[in-house]
GROMACS .gro file of C-alpha atoms in nm:
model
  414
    1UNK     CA    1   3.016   1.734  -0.892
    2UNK     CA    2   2.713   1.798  -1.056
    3UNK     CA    3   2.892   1.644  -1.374
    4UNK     CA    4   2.934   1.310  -1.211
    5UNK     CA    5   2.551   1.266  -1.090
    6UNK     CA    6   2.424   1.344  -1.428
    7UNK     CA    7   2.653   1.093  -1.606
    8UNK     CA    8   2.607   0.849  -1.261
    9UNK     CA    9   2.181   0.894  -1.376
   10UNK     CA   10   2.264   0.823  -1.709
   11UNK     CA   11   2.512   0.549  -1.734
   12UNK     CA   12   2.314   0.343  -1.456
   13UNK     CA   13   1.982   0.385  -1.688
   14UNK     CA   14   2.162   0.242  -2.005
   15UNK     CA   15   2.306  -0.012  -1.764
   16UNK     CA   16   1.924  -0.105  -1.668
   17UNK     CA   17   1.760  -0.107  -2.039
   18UNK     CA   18   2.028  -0.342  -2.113
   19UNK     CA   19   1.911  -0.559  -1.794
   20UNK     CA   20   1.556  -0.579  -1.860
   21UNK     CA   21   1.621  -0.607  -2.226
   22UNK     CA   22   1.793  -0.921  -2.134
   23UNK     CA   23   1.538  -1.067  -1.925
   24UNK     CA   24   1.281  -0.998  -2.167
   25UNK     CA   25   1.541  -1.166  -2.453
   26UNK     CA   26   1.701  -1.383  -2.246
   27UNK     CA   27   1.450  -1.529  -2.038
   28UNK     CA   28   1.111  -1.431  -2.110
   29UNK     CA   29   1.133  -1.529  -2.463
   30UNK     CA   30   1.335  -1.891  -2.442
   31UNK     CA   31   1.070  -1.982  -2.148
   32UNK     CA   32   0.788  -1.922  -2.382
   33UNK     CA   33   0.947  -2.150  -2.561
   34UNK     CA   34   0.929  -2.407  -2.385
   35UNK     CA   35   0.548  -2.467  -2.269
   36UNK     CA   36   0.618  -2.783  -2.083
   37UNK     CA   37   0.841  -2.671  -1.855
   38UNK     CA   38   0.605  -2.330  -1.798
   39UNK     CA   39   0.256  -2.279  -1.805
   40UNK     CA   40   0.123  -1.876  -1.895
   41UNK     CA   41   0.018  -1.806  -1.527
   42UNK     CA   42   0.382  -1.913  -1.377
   43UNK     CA   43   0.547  -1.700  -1.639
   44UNK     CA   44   0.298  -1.432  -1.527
   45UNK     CA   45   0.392  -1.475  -1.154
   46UNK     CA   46   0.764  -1.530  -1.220
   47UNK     CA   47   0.792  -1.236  -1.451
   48UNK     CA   48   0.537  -0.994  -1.351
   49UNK     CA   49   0.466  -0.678  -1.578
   50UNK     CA   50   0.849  -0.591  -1.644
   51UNK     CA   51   0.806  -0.606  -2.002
   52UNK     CA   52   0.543  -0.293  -1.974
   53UNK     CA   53   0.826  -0.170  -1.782
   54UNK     CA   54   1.096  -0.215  -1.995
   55UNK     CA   55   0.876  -0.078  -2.279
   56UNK     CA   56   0.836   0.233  -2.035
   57UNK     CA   57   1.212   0.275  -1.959
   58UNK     CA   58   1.303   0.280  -2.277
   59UNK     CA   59   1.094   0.559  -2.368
   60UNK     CA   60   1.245   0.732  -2.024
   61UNK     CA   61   1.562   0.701  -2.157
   62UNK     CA   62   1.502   0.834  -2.485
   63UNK     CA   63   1.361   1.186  -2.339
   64UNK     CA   64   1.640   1.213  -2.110
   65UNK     CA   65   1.929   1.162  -2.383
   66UNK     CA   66   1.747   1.395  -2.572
   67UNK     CA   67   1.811   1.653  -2.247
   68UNK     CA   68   2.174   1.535  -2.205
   69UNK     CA   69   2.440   1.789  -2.294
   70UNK     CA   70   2.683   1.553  -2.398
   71UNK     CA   71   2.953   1.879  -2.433
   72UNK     CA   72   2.905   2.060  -2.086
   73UNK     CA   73   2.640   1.793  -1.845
   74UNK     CA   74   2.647   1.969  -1.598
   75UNK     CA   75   2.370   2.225  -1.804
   76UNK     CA   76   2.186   1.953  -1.900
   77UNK     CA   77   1.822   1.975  -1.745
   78UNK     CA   78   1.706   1.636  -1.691
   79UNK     CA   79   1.401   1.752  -1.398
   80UNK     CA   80   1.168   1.748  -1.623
   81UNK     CA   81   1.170   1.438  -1.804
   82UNK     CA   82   1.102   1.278  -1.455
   83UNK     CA   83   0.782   1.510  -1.425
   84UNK     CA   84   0.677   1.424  -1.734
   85UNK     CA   85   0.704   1.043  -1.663
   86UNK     CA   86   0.521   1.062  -1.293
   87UNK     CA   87   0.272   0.907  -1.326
   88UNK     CA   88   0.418   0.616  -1.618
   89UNK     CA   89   0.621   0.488  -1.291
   90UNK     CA   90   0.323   0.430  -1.105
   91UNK     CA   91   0.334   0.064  -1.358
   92UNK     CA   92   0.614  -0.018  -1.095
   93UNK     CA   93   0.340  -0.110  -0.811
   94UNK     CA   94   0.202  -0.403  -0.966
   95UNK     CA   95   0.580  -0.550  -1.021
   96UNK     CA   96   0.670  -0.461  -0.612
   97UNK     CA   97   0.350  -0.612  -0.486
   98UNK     CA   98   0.437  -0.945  -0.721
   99UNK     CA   99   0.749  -0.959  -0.651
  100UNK     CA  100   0.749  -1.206  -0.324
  101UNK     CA  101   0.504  -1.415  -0.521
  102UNK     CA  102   0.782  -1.432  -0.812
  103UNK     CA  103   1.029  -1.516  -0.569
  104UNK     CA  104   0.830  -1.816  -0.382
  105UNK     CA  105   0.772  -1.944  -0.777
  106UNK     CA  106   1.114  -1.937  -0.862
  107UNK     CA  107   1.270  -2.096  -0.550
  108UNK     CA  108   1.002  -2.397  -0.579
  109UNK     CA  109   1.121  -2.416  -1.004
  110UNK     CA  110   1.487  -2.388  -0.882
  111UNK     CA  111   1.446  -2.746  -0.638
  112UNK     CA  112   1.475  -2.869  -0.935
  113UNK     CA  113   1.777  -2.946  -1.135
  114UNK     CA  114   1.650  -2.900  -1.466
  115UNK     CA  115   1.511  -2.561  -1.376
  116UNK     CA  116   1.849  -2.404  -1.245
  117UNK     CA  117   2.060  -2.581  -1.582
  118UNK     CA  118   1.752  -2.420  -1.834
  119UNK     CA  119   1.775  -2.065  -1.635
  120UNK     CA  120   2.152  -2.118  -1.660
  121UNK     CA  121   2.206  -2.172  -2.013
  122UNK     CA  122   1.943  -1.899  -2.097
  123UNK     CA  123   2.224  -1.658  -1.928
  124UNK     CA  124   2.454  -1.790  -2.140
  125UNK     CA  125   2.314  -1.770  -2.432
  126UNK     CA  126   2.192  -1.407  -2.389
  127UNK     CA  127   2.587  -1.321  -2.284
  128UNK     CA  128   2.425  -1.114  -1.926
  129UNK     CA  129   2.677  -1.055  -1.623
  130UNK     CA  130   2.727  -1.387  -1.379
  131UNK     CA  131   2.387  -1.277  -1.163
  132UNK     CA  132   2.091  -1.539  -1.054
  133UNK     CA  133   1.763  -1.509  -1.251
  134UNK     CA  134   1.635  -1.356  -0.876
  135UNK     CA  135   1.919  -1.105  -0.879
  136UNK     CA  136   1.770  -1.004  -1.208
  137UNK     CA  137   1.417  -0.960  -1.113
  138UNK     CA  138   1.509  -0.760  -0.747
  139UNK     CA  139   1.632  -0.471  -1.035
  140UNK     CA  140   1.321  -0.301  -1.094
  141UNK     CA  141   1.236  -0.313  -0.708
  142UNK     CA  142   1.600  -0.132  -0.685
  143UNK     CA  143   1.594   0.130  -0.907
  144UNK     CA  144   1.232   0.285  -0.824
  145UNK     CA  145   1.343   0.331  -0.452
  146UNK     CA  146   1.703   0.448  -0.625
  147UNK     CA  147   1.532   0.739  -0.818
  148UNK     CA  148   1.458   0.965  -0.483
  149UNK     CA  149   1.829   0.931  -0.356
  150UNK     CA  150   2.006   1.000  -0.720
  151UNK     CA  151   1.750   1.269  -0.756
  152UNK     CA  152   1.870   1.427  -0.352
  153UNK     CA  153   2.210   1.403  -0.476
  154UNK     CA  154   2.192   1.593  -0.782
  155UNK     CA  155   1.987   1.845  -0.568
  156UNK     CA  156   2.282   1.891  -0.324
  157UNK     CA  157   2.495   2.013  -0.671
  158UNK     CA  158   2.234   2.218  -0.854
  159UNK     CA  159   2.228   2.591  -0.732
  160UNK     CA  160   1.891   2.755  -0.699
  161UNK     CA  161   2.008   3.001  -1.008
  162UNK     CA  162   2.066   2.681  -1.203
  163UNK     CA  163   1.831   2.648  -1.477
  164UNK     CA  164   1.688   2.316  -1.354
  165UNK     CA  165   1.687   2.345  -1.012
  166UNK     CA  166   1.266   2.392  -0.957
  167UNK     CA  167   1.246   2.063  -1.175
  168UNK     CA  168   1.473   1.891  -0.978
  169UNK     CA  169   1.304   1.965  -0.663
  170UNK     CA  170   0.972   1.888  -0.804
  171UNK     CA  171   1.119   1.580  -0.952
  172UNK     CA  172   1.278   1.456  -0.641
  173UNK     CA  173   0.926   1.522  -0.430
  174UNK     CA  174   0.755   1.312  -0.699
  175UNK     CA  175   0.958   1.037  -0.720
  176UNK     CA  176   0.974   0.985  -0.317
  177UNK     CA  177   0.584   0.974  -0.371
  178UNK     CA  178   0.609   0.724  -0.621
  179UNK     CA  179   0.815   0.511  -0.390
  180UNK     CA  180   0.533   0.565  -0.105
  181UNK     CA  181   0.282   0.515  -0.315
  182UNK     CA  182   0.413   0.179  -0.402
  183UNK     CA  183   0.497   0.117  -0.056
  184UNK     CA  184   0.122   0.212   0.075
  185UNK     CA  185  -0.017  -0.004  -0.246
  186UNK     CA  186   0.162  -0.260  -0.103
  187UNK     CA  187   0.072  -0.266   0.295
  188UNK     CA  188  -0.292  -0.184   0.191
  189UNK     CA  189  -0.327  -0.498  -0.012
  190UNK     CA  190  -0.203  -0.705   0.334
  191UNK     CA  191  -0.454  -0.510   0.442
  192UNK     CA  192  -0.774  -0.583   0.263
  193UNK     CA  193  -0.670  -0.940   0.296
  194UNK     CA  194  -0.750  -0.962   0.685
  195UNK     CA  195  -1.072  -0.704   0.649
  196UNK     CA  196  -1.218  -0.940   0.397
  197UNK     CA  197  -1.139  -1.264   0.651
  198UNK     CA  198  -1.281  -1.049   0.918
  199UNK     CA  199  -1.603  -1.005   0.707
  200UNK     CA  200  -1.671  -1.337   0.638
  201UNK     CA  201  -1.639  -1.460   1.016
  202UNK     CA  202  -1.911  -1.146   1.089
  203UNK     CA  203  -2.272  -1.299   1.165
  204UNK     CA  204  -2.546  -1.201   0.947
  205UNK     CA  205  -2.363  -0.947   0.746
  206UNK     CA  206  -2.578  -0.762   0.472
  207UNK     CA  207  -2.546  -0.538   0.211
  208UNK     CA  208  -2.244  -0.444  -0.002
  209UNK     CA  209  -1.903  -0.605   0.119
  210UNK     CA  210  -1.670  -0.342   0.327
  211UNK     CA  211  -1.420  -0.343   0.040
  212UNK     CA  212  -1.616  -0.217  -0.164
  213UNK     CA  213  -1.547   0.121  -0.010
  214UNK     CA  214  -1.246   0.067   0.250
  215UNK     CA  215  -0.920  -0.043   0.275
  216UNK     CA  216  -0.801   0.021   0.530
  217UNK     CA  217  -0.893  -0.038   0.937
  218UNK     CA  218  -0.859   0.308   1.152
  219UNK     CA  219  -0.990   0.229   1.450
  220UNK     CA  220  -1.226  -0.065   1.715
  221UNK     CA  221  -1.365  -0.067   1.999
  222UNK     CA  222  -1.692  -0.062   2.223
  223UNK     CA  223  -1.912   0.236   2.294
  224UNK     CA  224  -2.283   0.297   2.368
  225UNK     CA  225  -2.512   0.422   2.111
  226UNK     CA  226  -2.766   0.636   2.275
  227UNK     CA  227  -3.138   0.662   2.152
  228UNK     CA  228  -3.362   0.944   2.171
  229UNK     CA  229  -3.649   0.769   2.354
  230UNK     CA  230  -3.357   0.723   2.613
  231UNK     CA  231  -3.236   0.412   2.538
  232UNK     CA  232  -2.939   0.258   2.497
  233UNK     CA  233  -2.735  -0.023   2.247
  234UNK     CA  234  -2.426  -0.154   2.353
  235UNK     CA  235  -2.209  -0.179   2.017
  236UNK     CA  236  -1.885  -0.287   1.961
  237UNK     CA  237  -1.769  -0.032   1.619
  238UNK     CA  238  -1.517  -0.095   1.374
  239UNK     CA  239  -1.395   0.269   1.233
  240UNK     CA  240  -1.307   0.185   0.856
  241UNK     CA  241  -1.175   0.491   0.540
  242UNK     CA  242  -1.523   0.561   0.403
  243UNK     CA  243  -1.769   0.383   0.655
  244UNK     CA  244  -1.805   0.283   1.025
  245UNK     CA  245  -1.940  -0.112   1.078
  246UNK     CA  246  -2.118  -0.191   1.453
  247UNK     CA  247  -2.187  -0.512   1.530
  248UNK     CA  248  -2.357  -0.678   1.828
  249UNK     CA  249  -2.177  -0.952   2.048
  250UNK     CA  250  -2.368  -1.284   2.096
  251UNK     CA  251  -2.588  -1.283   2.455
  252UNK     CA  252  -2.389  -1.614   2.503
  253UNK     CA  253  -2.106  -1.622   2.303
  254UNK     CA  254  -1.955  -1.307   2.391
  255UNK     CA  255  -1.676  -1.428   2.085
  256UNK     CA  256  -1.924  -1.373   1.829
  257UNK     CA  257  -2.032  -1.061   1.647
  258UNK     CA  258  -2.358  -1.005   1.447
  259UNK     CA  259  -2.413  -0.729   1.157
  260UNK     CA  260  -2.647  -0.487   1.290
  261UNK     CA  261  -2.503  -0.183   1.010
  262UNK     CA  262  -2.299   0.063   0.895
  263UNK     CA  263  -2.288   0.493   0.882
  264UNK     CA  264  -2.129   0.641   0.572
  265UNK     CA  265  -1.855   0.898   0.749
  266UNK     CA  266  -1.815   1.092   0.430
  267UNK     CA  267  -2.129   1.243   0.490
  268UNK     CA  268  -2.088   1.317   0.829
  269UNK     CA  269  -1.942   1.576   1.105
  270UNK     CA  270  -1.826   1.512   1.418
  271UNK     CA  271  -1.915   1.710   1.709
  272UNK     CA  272  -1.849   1.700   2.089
  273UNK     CA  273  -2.102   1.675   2.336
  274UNK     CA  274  -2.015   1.850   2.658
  275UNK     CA  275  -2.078   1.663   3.030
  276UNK     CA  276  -2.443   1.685   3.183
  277UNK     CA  277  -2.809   1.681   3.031
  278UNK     CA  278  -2.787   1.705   2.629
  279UNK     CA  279  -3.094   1.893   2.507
  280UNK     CA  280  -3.160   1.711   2.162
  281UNK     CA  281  -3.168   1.340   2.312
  282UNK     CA  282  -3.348   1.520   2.694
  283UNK     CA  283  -3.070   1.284   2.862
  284UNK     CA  284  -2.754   1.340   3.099
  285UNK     CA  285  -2.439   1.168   2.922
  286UNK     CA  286  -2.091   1.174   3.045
  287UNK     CA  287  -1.787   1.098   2.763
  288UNK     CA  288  -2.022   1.167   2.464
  289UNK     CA  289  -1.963   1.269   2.103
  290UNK     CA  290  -2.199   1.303   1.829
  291UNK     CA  291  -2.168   1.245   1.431
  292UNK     CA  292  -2.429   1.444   1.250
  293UNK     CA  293  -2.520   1.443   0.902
  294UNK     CA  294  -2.484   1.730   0.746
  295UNK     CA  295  -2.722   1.654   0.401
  296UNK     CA  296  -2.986   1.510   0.657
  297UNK     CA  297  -2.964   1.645   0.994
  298UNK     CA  298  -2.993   1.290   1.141
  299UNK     CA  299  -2.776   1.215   1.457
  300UNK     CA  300  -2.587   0.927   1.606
  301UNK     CA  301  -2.518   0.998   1.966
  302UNK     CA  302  -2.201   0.800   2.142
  303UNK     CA  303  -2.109   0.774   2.488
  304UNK     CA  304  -1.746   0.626   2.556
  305UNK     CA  305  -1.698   0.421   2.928
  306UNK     CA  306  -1.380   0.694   2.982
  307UNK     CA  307  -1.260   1.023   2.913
  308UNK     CA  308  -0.971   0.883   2.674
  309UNK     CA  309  -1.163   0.658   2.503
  310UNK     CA  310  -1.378   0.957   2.419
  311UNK     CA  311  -1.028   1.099   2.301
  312UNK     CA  312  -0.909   0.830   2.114
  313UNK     CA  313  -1.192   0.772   1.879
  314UNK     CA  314  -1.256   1.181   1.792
  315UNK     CA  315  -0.917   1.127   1.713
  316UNK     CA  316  -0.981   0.795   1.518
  317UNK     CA  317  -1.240   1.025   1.307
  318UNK     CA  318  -1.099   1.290   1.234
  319UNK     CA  319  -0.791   1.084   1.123
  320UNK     CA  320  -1.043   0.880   0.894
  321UNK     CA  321  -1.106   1.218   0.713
  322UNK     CA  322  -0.729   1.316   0.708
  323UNK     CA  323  -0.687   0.922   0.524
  324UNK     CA  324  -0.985   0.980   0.289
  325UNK     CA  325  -0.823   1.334   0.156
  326UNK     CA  326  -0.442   1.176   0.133
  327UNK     CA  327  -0.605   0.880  -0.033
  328UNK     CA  328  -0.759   1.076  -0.276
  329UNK     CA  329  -0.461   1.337  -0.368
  330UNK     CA  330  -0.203   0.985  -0.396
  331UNK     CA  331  -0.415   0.843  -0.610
  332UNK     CA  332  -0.430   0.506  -0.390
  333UNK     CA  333  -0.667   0.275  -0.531
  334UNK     CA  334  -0.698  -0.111  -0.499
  335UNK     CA  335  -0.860  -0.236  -0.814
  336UNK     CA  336  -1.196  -0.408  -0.784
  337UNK     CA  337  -1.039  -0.748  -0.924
  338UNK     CA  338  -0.771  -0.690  -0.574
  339UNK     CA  339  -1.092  -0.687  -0.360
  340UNK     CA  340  -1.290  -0.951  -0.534
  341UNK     CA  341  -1.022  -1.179  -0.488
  342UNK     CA  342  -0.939  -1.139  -0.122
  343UNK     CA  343  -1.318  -1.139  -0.071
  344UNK     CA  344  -1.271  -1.502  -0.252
  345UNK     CA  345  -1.002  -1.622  -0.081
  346UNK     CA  346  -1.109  -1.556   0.248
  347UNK     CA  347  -1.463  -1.724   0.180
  348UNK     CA  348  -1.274  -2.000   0.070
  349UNK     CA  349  -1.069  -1.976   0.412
  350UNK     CA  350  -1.385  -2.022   0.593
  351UNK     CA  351  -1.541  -2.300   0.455
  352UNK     CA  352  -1.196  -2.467   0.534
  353UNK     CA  353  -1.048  -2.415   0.892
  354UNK     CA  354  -0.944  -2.062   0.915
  355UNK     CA  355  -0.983  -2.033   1.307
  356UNK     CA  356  -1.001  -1.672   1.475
  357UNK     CA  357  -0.746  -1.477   1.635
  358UNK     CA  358  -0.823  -1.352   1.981
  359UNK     CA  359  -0.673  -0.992   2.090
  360UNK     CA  360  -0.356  -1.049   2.308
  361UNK     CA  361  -0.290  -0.682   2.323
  362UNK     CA  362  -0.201  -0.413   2.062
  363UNK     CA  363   0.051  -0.475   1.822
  364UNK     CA  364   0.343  -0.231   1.806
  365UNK     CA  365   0.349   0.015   1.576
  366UNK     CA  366   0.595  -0.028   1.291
  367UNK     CA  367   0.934   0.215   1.253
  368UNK     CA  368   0.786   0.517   1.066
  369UNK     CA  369   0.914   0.618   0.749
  370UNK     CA  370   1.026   0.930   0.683
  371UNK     CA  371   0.848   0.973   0.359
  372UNK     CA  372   0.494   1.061   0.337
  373UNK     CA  373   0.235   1.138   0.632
  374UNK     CA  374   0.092   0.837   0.547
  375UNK     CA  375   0.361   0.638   0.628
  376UNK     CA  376   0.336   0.767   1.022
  377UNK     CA  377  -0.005   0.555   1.027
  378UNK     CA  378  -0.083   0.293   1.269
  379UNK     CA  379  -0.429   0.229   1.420
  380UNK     CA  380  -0.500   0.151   1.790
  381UNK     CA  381  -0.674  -0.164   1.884
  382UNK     CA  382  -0.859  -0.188   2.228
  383UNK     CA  383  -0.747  -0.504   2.423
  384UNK     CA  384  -1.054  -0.549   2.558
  385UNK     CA  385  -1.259  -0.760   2.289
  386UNK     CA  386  -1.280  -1.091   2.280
  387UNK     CA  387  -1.258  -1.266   1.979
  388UNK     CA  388  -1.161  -1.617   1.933
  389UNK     CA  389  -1.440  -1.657   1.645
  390UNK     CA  390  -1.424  -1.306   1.490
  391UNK     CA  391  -1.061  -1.268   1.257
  392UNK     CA  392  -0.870  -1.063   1.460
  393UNK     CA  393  -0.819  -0.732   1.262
  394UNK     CA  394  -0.474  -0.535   1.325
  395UNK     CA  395  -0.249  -0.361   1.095
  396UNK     CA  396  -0.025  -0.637   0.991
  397UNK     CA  397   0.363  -0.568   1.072
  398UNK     CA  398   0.483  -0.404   0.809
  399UNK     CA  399   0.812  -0.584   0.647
  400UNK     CA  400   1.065  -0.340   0.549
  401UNK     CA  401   1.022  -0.115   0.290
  402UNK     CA  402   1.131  -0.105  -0.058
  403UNK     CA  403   1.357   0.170   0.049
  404UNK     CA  404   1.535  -0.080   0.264
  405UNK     CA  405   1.547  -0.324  -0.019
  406UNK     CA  406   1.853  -0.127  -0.183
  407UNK     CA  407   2.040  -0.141   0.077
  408UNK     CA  408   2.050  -0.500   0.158
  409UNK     CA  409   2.082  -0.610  -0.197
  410UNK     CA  410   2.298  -0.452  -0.459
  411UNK     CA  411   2.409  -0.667  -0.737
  412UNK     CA  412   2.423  -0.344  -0.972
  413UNK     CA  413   2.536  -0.103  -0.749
  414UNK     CA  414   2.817   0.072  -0.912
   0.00000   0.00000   0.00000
């Protein structure tokens, strides 16, 4: 058994080089030909990175022939040419996060006829297997989220005395991460989309945009920010990785929210305050927490209307510190071109007619995905804000994962 997995990894990689080789042959190359049928940045969107990828694979599959025992495979020790790799697969994120844009490309080329004959005859000419161009592009998408399950099954065969077995465990763990990591890459960009529209329709906003730091929305709602002379600011909070944004609603328009700052949470500790008279601020609070700062010592006191809102957002911070630390050991980044052009976009959006979203409730969290921790995430929005000016900001719906993807199409499935 453990025979046929190897040769099943194998034979379905040297079935894959010769794929993307003939997409970058095939295609790539007779559409550069022609520059009046495709401009550079079309090309770019249709095709992605896959020839970094294909230059990647092929130096994959080299290392892992060279640990192929062609005489007895099921010795051969393959685990650690996927450790060695890791991190080269993480070049598959920027193809899976293009890949719907290649696909809305393609299908607008493809209304025409002379689009669908050119893609056609390139096929032809290259000799490839009777597949549509898209069927050739959804192959990178399938094989990174195939890598965890051929991995699993050669598991299930390899004994723990087996030479390769700690590899093979390793490798499996690291290649599900890989697959979550693109998946996460992928849901964050939707993300930083709707923070940056929700910036932009923010009154009065100063300083450095919120992507500069964040990425991703935790937790909202409205609490009362106590003072120590014993008064009192009602604030409505927005709970971000990194930082935590309160804004002021308009004395009239109760739709509209105005800037009034931020507090950097990876500086600060959270502490609950116990019911009755609290002896730094000399004042009796009820459903109060506090976040302190532990370089300066300065405090930001918090009083919640109830005893689960309290809950919910010492829950909300602490899971904004759990975030920052699985951020940080993933590796998730969004590059600063990724925020400067959803920052552009949605300024764009605004001098047009974007129009606001009000709350109609909390959206439902999506299935959770048995991968990574992060993957259980979804964030809790209060219901009661109003805002028909203010972008409404929610976790978006997630659209199935790439895991999924295999399983609904599988041109090359053996």
């Amino acid at each position: 058994m453990r025979t046929n997995v190897i040769q099943e990894i194998m034979n379905t990689e040297r079935v894959y080089i010769k794929h993307l080789k003939d997409i970058c042959e095939g295609y790539i190359r007779q559409c550069r030909k022609h520059t009046g049928m495709f401009t550079t940045a079309q090309l770019s969107t249709i095709f992605g990175n896959i020839e970094d990828i294909y230059k990647f694979q092929r130096k994959f599959l080299k290392d892992l022939e060279k640990q192929y025992n062609k005489e007895e495979p099921h010795l051969s020790e393959i685990g650690s040419c996927f450790l060695y790799h890791q991190e080269g697969f993480a070049i598959y994120s920027e193809y899976c996060n293009n890949h719907p844009s290649a696909c809305v490309e393609l299908s607008n080329l493809m209304k025409q006829g002379k689009y669908r004959h050119f893609f056609e005859a390139c096929r032809l000419l290259q000799q490839m297997i009777d597949i549509a161009i898209d069927g050739f592009l959804l192959t990178p998408v399938q094989k990174i989220c195939k890598y965890p399950l051929q991995l699993a099954e050669l598991l299930k065969y390899t004994t723990q005395e087996h030479s390769d077995y700690n590899d093979i465990k390793a490798a499996y763990e690291a290649m599900k991460n890989v697959a979550c990591l693109i998946n996460e890459r992928k849901r964050r960009l939707e993300s930083i989309d709707k923070i940056a529209r929700w910036q932009v329709s923010i009154v009065d906003w100063e300083g450095a945009d919120v992507l500069a730091r964040s990425s991703e929305l935790i937790h909202s709602g409205e609490l009362t920010k106590m003072l120590k002379q014993g008064k009192s600011q009602q604030r409505t909070f927005f709970l971000f990785d990194h930082q935590l944004v309160f804004c002021k609603k308009d004395l009239l328009r109760r739709d509209i929210l105005y800037y009034k700052g931020r507090i950097d949470m990876d500086e600060m500790e959270l502490v609950d305050a116990e019911d009755g008279k609290d002896k730094d601020f000399n004042i009796s609070v009820k459903n109060a927490f506090k976040i302190i700062n532990r370089a300066t010592d300065e405090v930001h006191f918090f009083c919640a209307k109830k005893q689960e809102d309290k809950k919910r957002w010492m829950e909300a911070c602490e899971n904004e510190r759990r975030r920052v630390q699985e951020d940080k050991e993933m590796g998730m980044e969004i590059s600063e071109n990724q925020k400067k052009q959803a920052m552009q976009n949605a300024r764009k959006s605004r001098h047009g007619k974007i129009k606001g979203v009000s709350y109609n409730g909390c959206p439902m969290p999506p299935p959770h995905q048995s991968l990574h921790p992060i993957h259980q995430r979804h964030i809790t929005v209060p219901t009661s804000i109003p805002q028909q000016q203010v972008f409404a900001l929610a976790e978006p719906k997630r659209k199935p994962s790439l895991w999924h993807t295999i399983n609904k199409f599988t041109p090359f499935k053996k």
